[in-house]
């Protein structure tokens, strides 16, 4: 498993909140546990106190995406480094569930979960995954959806660095909105041109009289 895979942990946590819509799905311990996906051993360690701690980490991770989206690479890196310092990882070599044709383990790097604190474990994995993604693909690959009011975080893995939206749904909505805006502009221009033409005709008619 590539370590950059863990960057999805950061995206999942950041997107539990949609500030532009006033929505927050991180409202219970069950919601916290759901972020761990299939890693149920780590999820079971989540407790009531983790809810507040997860929200704090979420705000700090969103700040990384906001800095990157705003073009401030240094700030994005500094914010991420502060998370890495506070939540260190425990890398391990693992071969579980990965075998070659001969049945031998396919060894790969794995980020071990923190044994005692659900927030620390999740934050460590999310920050390290995001760090690997940033250093491998570039700071400009961390984005926030341009389809207002969404602003969900996403990781741009396109070949030409062209991604602007968090999902196909947001891309479609933005394209439809842009199309309608162009049509309104064309209609306004047409109406304005018609008014100008009518004024010109009225003025000519007045002169002829």
Short mmCIF file of C-alpha atoms in Angstrom, two decimals, residues 13 16 24-33 35 45-59 117-119:
data_model
loop_
_atom_site.label_atom_id
_atom_site.label_comp_id
_atom_site.label_asym_id
_atom_site.label_seq_id
_atom_site.Cartn_x
_atom_site.Cartn_y
_atom_site.Cartn_z
CA UNK A 13 -12.14 14.34 7.89
CA UNK A 16 -17.30 16.20 7.32
CA UNK A 24 -21.39 19.39 10.04
CA UNK A 25 -21.74 15.61 10.02
CA UNK A 26 -19.14 15.09 12.76
CA UNK A 27 -21.67 15.13 15.57
CA UNK A 28 -21.28 11.78 17.31
CA UNK A 29 -18.77 9.13 18.29
CA UNK A 30 -20.31 6.87 15.64
CA UNK A 31 -19.47 9.52 13.02
CA UNK A 32 -15.87 9.55 14.27
CA UNK A 33 -15.69 5.78 14.05
CA UNK A 35 -14.05 7.87 9.37
CA UNK A 45 -10.94 3.20 20.51
CA UNK A 46 -12.94 6.34 19.74
CA UNK A 47 -14.65 7.89 22.78
CA UNK A 48 -16.73 10.96 23.56
CA UNK A 49 -13.62 13.08 24.16
CA UNK A 50 -12.41 12.34 20.63
CA UNK A 51 -15.29 14.26 19.07
CA UNK A 52 -13.91 17.65 20.13
CA UNK A 53 -10.35 16.63 19.36
CA UNK A 54 -11.30 15.44 15.87
CA UNK A 55 -12.98 18.77 15.14
CA UNK A 56 -9.82 20.59 16.18
CA UNK A 57 -7.66 18.46 13.87
CA UNK A 58 -10.22 18.97 11.11
CA UNK A 59 -9.89 22.75 11.34
CA UNK A 117 -5.77 7.54 21.43
CA UNK A 118 -8.11 7.50 18.44
CA UNK A 119 -7.55 11.16 17.58
#
